[in-house]
C-alpha cells in the first residue's frame, strides 16, 4: 500500500497519521472492507446508508453516505443507472409471476364452475305439481339442489293450499296436504303415507316392539324420578275432577275385587308386628291429614256419629279408661294444676 501526503484538515478513511504529521499511512483491513462494500453498492445489494452503517459497525470509524457516493462514482462511473435497471428488471419479474398466479387461480375457478354446471346443463324443467315446463331459474334452490316443483307451487305448499293434492302410497287415496302429518307444508309434502296410515303403522310397530319400549321407559323413569313426579303432579292438578270421577266409577264397578284385595292385605299384616305398626302409623297420618283438610265437616260428622251410636261410644270410652287408668290420672292431675294456677292469678289481681 502506498503512503499519502496530507492535504486537508481531515484524515481520509483507511489512513492514519504517522510520526511525521504530513504523511498518511494506510490501514490494510479498513481499505479491504471499503473495497468490498463498494462492490456491493455497485451491484445493488446494499444501499448507501446501509453501507455506511455497516462500515461503522465493522471498523468503528465514521464514513458518511455522501462520501461513499463520491467514492463509488469515482471508481465505477454510471453505476447508478445499471442498479436502477436491475431493480426495474426484478420488479417486472415479480409482477409477471404475480399475474401468472392470478390467471391460474381464475382458470381453476372457471374449470370448477364449468364442471358443476355440466351436471345440470339444461335450461328447462317440468314442475311435478302443475306439470308446466318452465325456465330453470323459476325452481327454488333448497340447500344445494333445485327442487322438483316451481316457485308458485312452492308458495302454495308452504300455505298448505287446497289446490295441492297428494296420493297416499298405502291406502292409494288422493288427499289434501292437511291429511298428511307435519306442521310445515314442506314436511307434509315429502311424506309418503297419510296421517291415518302413519298412525296404523306406528301402532303395529309398538305392538311388535313392546319389550324394547318398556325397557326404554323403565330406564328413563329410573334416571329422572323428580321430573316424572313433577309431571304426574301437574297432570293430576289439571285433570283432578276427571280423575276422581274415574276412580269413583272404578270403585263402584269393582267392589268385590277391592274387598278381596283388602282381605289379602289384612291377612298378611295381622300376625306380623312390624308390618302392623307401619300400617298403623300410615293410617293415622292419613286420617289426620284428611281431617285437617276440612275440619268443620269432620266435626259435624263426628257429632252425627255420636248421636247415632251414643251408647256404643260411651261404652268404648269407659273400656279405654279402665284399661289406661294411669293416663287418666295423669291428665286429671295436669288439669287440676292448671285450674289452680288460673285461680291463683285471679286472686292476686284482687
Ligand atoms: Zn308448478
Ligand atoms: Zn293413507
Coordinates of C-alpha atoms and ligand atoms in Angstrom, one line a residue:
X1 CA 0.0 0.0 0.0
X2 CA 1.2 3.5 -0.8
X3 CA 1.5 6.3 1.7
X4 CA -0.2 9.6 1.1
X5 CA 0.7 13.2 1.7
X6 CA -1.8 15.0 4.0
X7 CA -3.6 17.9 2.2
X8 CA -6.7 18.9 4.1
X9 CA -7.6 19.1 7.8
X10 CA -9.4 15.7 7.9
X11 CA -7.8 12.3 7.8
X12 CA -9.3 10.2 5.0
X13 CA -10.9 6.8 5.7
X14 CA -8.4 3.9 5.7
X15 CA -5.4 6.0 6.7
X16 CA -3.6 7.1 9.9
X17 CA -1.1 9.8 10.8
X18 CA 2.5 8.7 11.4
X19 CA 5.2 10.5 13.5
X20 CA 5.7 12.9 10.7
X21 CA 2.4 14.8 10.7
X22 CA 2.5 15.4 6.9
X23 CA 2.5 11.7 5.8
X24 CA -0.6 9.3 6.0
X25 CA -0.1 5.6 6.4
X26 CA -2.7 3.1 5.0
X27 CA -4.6 0.6 7.2
X28 CA -5.0 -2.6 5.1
X29 CA -8.0 -4.1 6.9
X30 CA -10.1 -0.9 6.6
X31 CA -9.2 -0.5 2.9
X32 CA -10.2 -4.1 2.2
X33 CA -13.6 -3.6 3.8
X34 CA -14.1 -0.4 1.9
X35 CA -13.3 -2.2 -1.4
X36 CA -15.8 -5.0 -0.7
X37 CA -18.6 -2.6 0.3
X38 CA -18.1 -0.5 -2.8
X39 CA -18.5 -3.6 -5.0
X40 CA -21.7 -4.5 -3.1
X41 CA -23.1 -1.0 -3.6
X42 CA -22.4 -1.2 -7.3
X43 CA -24.2 -4.5 -7.7
X44 CA -27.2 -3.1 -5.8
X45 CA -27.1 -5.4 -2.9
X46 CA -26.6 -2.6 -0.3
X47 CA -27.9 1.0 -0.3
X48 CA -25.6 3.9 0.6
X49 CA -27.0 4.4 4.1
X50 CA -26.9 0.7 4.9
X51 CA -23.2 0.5 3.7
X52 CA -22.2 3.5 5.9
X53 CA -23.8 1.9 8.9
X54 CA -22.1 -1.5 8.3
X55 CA -18.7 0.2 7.9
X56 CA -19.2 2.0 11.3
X57 CA -20.0 -1.3 13.0
X58 CA -17.1 -3.2 11.4
X59 CA -14.3 -0.6 11.7
X60 CA -15.7 1.8 14.4
X61 CA -14.9 4.8 12.1
X62 CA -17.5 7.2 10.6
X63 CA -17.9 7.3 6.8
X64 CA -21.0 9.3 5.7
X65 CA -23.2 8.2 2.8
X66 CA -22.4 11.2 0.6
X67 CA -18.7 10.4 0.9
X68 CA -19.5 6.8 -0.1
X69 CA -21.4 8.1 -3.1
X70 CA -18.4 10.1 -4.3
X71 CA -16.1 7.1 -3.9
X72 CA -18.3 4.8 -5.9
X73 CA -18.8 7.4 -8.6
X74 CA -15.1 7.8 -8.9
X75 CA -14.5 4.0 -9.1
X76 CA -17.5 2.9 -11.2
X77 CA -18.8 5.7 -13.4
X78 CA -22.6 5.3 -14.4
X79 CA -23.1 2.6 -11.7
X80 CA -26.5 4.1 -10.6
X81 CA -28.1 3.6 -14.0
X82 CA -27.2 0.0 -14.0
X83 CA -28.6 -0.5 -10.5
X84 CA -31.8 1.2 -11.5
X85 CA -32.2 -1.0 -14.5
X86 CA -31.5 -4.1 -12.4
X87 CA -34.1 -3.1 -9.8
X88 CA -36.7 -2.4 -12.6
X89 CA -36.0 -5.9 -14.1
X90 CA -36.5 -7.6 -10.7
X91 CA -39.8 -5.7 -10.1
X92 CA -41.1 -6.6 -13.6
X93 CA -40.2 -10.3 -13.0
X94 CA -42.1 -10.3 -9.7
X95 CA -45.2 -8.7 -11.3
X96 CA -45.1 -11.2 -14.1
X97 CA -45.1 -14.1 -11.7
X98 CA -48.0 -12.5 -9.7
X99 CA -50.1 -12.0 -12.8
X100 CA -49.5 -15.6 -13.8
X101 CA -50.6 -16.9 -10.4
X102 CA -53.8 -14.8 -10.5
X103 CA -54.5 -16.1 -14.0
X104 CA -54.0 -19.7 -12.9
X105 CA -56.4 -19.3 -10.0
X106 CA -59.0 -17.8 -12.3
X107 CA -58.7 -20.6 -14.7
X108 CA -59.1 -23.2 -11.9
X109 CA -62.3 -21.4 -10.7
X110 CA -63.7 -21.3 -14.1
X111 CA -63.0 -25.0 -14.6
X112 CA -64.7 -25.9 -11.3
X113 CA -67.8 -23.8 -12.2
X114 CA -68.0 -25.5 -15.6
X115 CA -67.8 -28.9 -14.0
X116 CA -70.6 -28.0 -11.6
X117 CA -72.8 -26.7 -14.4
X118 CA -72.2 -29.7 -16.6
X119 CA -74.3 -31.9 -14.4
X120 CA -77.4 -29.7 -14.8
X121 CA -76.7 -28.1 -18.0
X122 CA -80.3 -27.9 -19.2
X123 CA -82.4 -24.8 -19.5
X124 CA -86.0 -26.1 -18.9
X125 CA -87.6 -28.3 -16.3
X126 CA -91.1 -29.8 -15.8
X127 CA -92.9 -29.0 -12.5
X128 CA -94.3 -32.2 -11.0
X129 CA -97.3 -30.4 -9.4
X130 CA -98.6 -28.0 -12.1
X131 CA -97.0 -30.1 -14.9
X132 CA -95.8 -26.9 -16.7
X133 CA -92.4 -26.6 -18.4
X134 CA -90.6 -23.5 -17.0
X135 CA -87.1 -22.0 -17.1
X136 CA -84.6 -23.5 -14.6
X137 CA -84.4 -20.3 -12.6
X138 CA -88.0 -20.5 -11.6
X139 CA -87.3 -23.6 -9.5
X140 CA -86.2 -22.7 -5.9
X141 CA -82.9 -23.9 -4.6
X142 CA -83.0 -25.7 -1.2
X143 CA -79.6 -26.4 0.3
X144 CA -77.6 -27.2 -3.0
X145 CA -80.0 -28.9 -5.4
X146 CA -83.0 -27.4 -7.2
X147 CA -86.4 -28.9 -6.1
X148 CA -88.8 -30.6 -8.4
X149 CA -91.7 -28.0 -8.1
X150 CA -91.8 -24.4 -9.4
X151 CA -91.7 -21.2 -7.4
X152 CA -95.5 -20.7 -7.5
X153 CA -96.2 -24.3 -6.4
X154 CA -93.6 -23.9 -3.6
X155 CA -95.5 -20.9 -2.2
X156 CA -98.8 -23.0 -2.3
X157 CA -97.2 -25.9 -0.5
X158 CA -95.9 -23.6 2.3
X159 CA -99.5 -22.4 2.8
X160 CA -100.9 -26.0 2.7
X161 CA -103.3 -24.8 0.0
X162 CA -106.3 -26.9 -1.1
X163 CA -105.1 -26.8 -4.7
X164 CA -102.3 -29.2 -3.9
X165 CA -103.3 -32.8 -3.6
X166 CA -101.3 -35.9 -3.0
X167 CA -101.7 -39.7 -3.3
X168 CA -101.0 -41.8 -0.2
X169 CA -98.8 -44.8 -1.1
X170 CA -100.6 -47.0 1.4
X171 CA -104.3 -46.5 1.0
X172 CA -104.0 -45.0 -2.5
X173 CA -106.4 -42.2 -1.7
X174 CA -105.9 -38.6 -3.1
X175 CA -105.9 -36.2 -0.2
X176 CA -105.3 -32.5 0.7
X177 CA -101.9 -31.7 2.4
X178 CA -103.8 -31.3 5.7
X179 CA -104.3 -35.1 5.6
X180 CA -100.6 -35.6 5.9
X181 CA -98.7 -35.1 9.2
X182 CA -96.1 -32.4 9.7
X183 CA -96.6 -28.8 10.9
X184 CA -94.8 -27.4 7.8
X185 CA -96.3 -27.9 4.4
X186 CA -93.0 -28.9 3.0
X187 CA -92.7 -31.8 5.5
X188 CA -96.2 -32.9 4.8
X189 CA -95.4 -32.8 1.1
X190 CA -92.3 -35.0 1.4
X191 CA -94.2 -37.8 3.3
X192 CA -95.4 -40.8 1.5
X193 CA -98.1 -42.0 4.0
X194 CA -101.1 -40.1 5.1
X195 CA -101.8 -39.4 8.7
X196 CA -104.2 -42.3 9.3
X197 CA -101.8 -44.8 7.7
X198 CA -99.0 -43.4 9.8
X199 CA -100.9 -43.9 13.0
X200 CA -101.7 -47.5 11.9
X201 CA -98.1 -48.2 11.1
X202 CA -96.9 -46.8 14.4
X203 CA -99.4 -48.8 16.4
X204 CA -98.2 -52.0 14.7
X205 CA -94.6 -51.2 15.4
X206 CA -95.4 -50.6 19.0
X207 CA -97.2 -54.0 19.3
X208 CA -94.2 -55.8 17.8
X209 CA -91.6 -54.0 19.9
X210 CA -93.3 -53.9 23.3
X211 CA -90.2 -55.1 25.2
X212 CA -88.0 -52.5 23.7
X213 CA -90.3 -49.7 24.6
X214 CA -90.8 -51.0 28.1
X215 CA -87.1 -51.2 28.9
X216 CA -86.6 -47.8 27.5
X217 CA -89.4 -46.3 29.6
X218 CA -88.1 -48.1 32.7
X219 CA -84.6 -46.7 32.3
X220 CA -86.0 -43.2 31.7
X221 CA -88.1 -43.4 34.9
X222 CA -85.1 -44.6 36.9
X223 CA -82.9 -41.8 35.5
X224 CA -85.4 -38.9 36.0
X225 CA -87.5 -39.6 39.1
X226 CA -88.1 -36.0 40.1
X227 CA -89.1 -34.9 36.6
X228 CA -91.7 -37.6 36.4
X229 CA -93.0 -36.7 39.9
X230 CA -93.5 -33.2 38.7
X231 CA -95.2 -34.2 35.5
X232 CA -97.7 -36.5 37.3
X233 CA -98.4 -33.9 39.9
X234 CA -99.1 -31.3 37.2
X235 CA -101.3 -33.7 35.3
X236 CA -103.3 -34.5 38.5
X237 CA -103.8 -30.8 39.3
X238 CA -105.0 -30.2 35.7
X239 CA -107.4 -33.1 35.5
X240 CA -108.4 -33.6 39.1
X241 CA -112.1 -33.9 38.8
X242 CA -111.9 -36.1 35.8
X243 CA -109.5 -38.5 37.5
X244 CA -111.6 -38.6 40.7
X245 CA -114.7 -39.4 38.8
X246 CA -112.9 -42.2 37.0
X247 CA -111.7 -43.6 40.3
X248 CA -115.2 -43.4 41.8
X249 CA -116.7 -45.3 38.9
X250 CA -114.0 -47.9 39.0
X251 CA -114.5 -48.5 42.7
X252 CA -118.3 -48.8 42.2
X253 CA -117.8 -51.4 39.5
X254 CA -115.2 -53.5 41.2
X255 CA -116.4 -53.7 44.7
X256 CA -115.7 -57.4 45.2
X257 CA -112.3 -57.1 43.7
X258 CA -111.3 -54.3 46.1
X259 CA -112.7 -56.2 49.0
X260 CA -110.7 -59.3 48.1
X261 CA -107.5 -57.3 47.8
X262 CA -108.1 -55.7 51.2
X263 CA -108.7 -59.1 52.8
X264 CA -105.4 -60.4 51.4
X265 CA -103.6 -57.4 52.7
X266 CA -105.2 -57.7 56.1
X267 CA -104.3 -61.4 56.4
X268 CA -100.7 -60.5 55.5
X269 CA -100.5 -57.8 58.2
X270 CA -102.4 -59.4 61.0
X271 CA -99.7 -61.6 62.5
X272 CA -96.7 -59.5 61.5
X273 CA -96.0 -56.9 64.2
X274 CA -93.7 -54.8 62.2
X275 CA -96.0 -54.5 59.2
X276 CA -98.9 -53.8 61.5
X277 CA -97.1 -50.9 63.2
X278 CA -96.2 -49.5 59.9
X279 CA -99.8 -49.7 58.7
X280 CA -101.0 -48.0 61.9
X281 CA -98.6 -45.1 61.6
X282 CA -99.6 -44.7 57.9
X283 CA -103.3 -44.7 58.6
X284 CA -103.1 -42.3 61.5
X285 CA -101.2 -39.8 59.4
X286 CA -103.7 -40.2 56.6
X287 CA -106.7 -39.7 58.8
X288 CA -105.1 -36.7 60.5
X289 CA -104.4 -35.1 57.2
X290 CA -107.8 -35.7 55.8
X291 CA -109.4 -34.2 59.0
X292 CA -107.2 -31.1 58.7
X293 CA -108.3 -30.5 55.1
X294 CA -111.9 -29.9 56.2
X295 CA -112.1 -29.6 60.0
X296 CA -115.7 -28.4 60.2
X297 CA -117.0 -31.2 58.1
X298 CA -115.1 -33.8 60.2
X299 CA -116.5 -32.3 63.4
X300 CA -120.1 -32.4 62.2
X301 CA -119.5 -36.0 61.0
X302 CA -118.2 -36.9 64.5
X303 CA -121.3 -35.3 66.1
X304 CA -123.7 -37.2 63.8
X305 CA -121.9 -40.5 64.5
X306 CA -122.1 -39.8 68.3
X307 CA -125.8 -39.1 68.3
X308 CA -126.5 -42.2 66.2
X309 CA -124.3 -44.6 68.3
X310 CA -124.2 -42.9 71.7
X311 CA -124.2 -45.9 74.0
X312 CA -121.6 -47.7 71.9
X313 CA -119.3 -44.7 72.1
X314 CA -119.7 -44.3 75.8
X315 CA -119.1 -48.0 76.4
X316 CA -115.9 -47.8 74.3
X317 CA -114.6 -44.8 76.3
X318 CA -115.3 -46.5 79.6
X319 CA -113.5 -49.5 78.5
X320 CA -110.5 -47.5 77.4
X321 CA -110.4 -45.6 80.7
X322 CA -110.4 -48.9 82.7
X323 CA -107.5 -50.2 80.7
X324 CA -105.4 -46.9 80.8
X325 CA -106.0 -45.7 84.4
X326 CA -102.6 -44.2 84.8
X327 CA -103.0 -42.0 81.7
X328 CA -106.4 -40.8 83.0
X329 CA -104.9 -39.9 86.4
X330 CA -102.0 -38.0 84.8
X331 CA -104.3 -35.9 82.7
X332 CA -106.6 -35.2 85.7
X333 CA -103.6 -34.0 87.8
X334 CA -102.4 -31.8 85.0
X335 CA -105.9 -30.3 84.6
X336 CA -106.2 -29.6 88.3
X337 CA -102.8 -27.9 88.4
X338 CA -103.7 -25.6 85.5
X339 CA -107.0 -24.7 87.1
X340 CA -105.3 -23.8 90.4
X341 CA -102.8 -21.6 88.6
X342 CA -105.6 -19.7 86.9
X343 CA -107.5 -19.2 90.1
X344 CA -104.3 -18.0 91.9
X345 CA -103.8 -15.4 89.2
X346 CA -107.3 -14.2 89.7
X347 CA -106.8 -13.9 93.4
X348 CA -103.5 -12.0 93.0
X349 CA -105.3 -9.5 90.9
X350 CA -107.7 -8.6 93.7
Ligands
LIG1 ZN1 -95.6 -25.7 -10.5
LIG2 ZN1 -103.2 -43.5 3.6

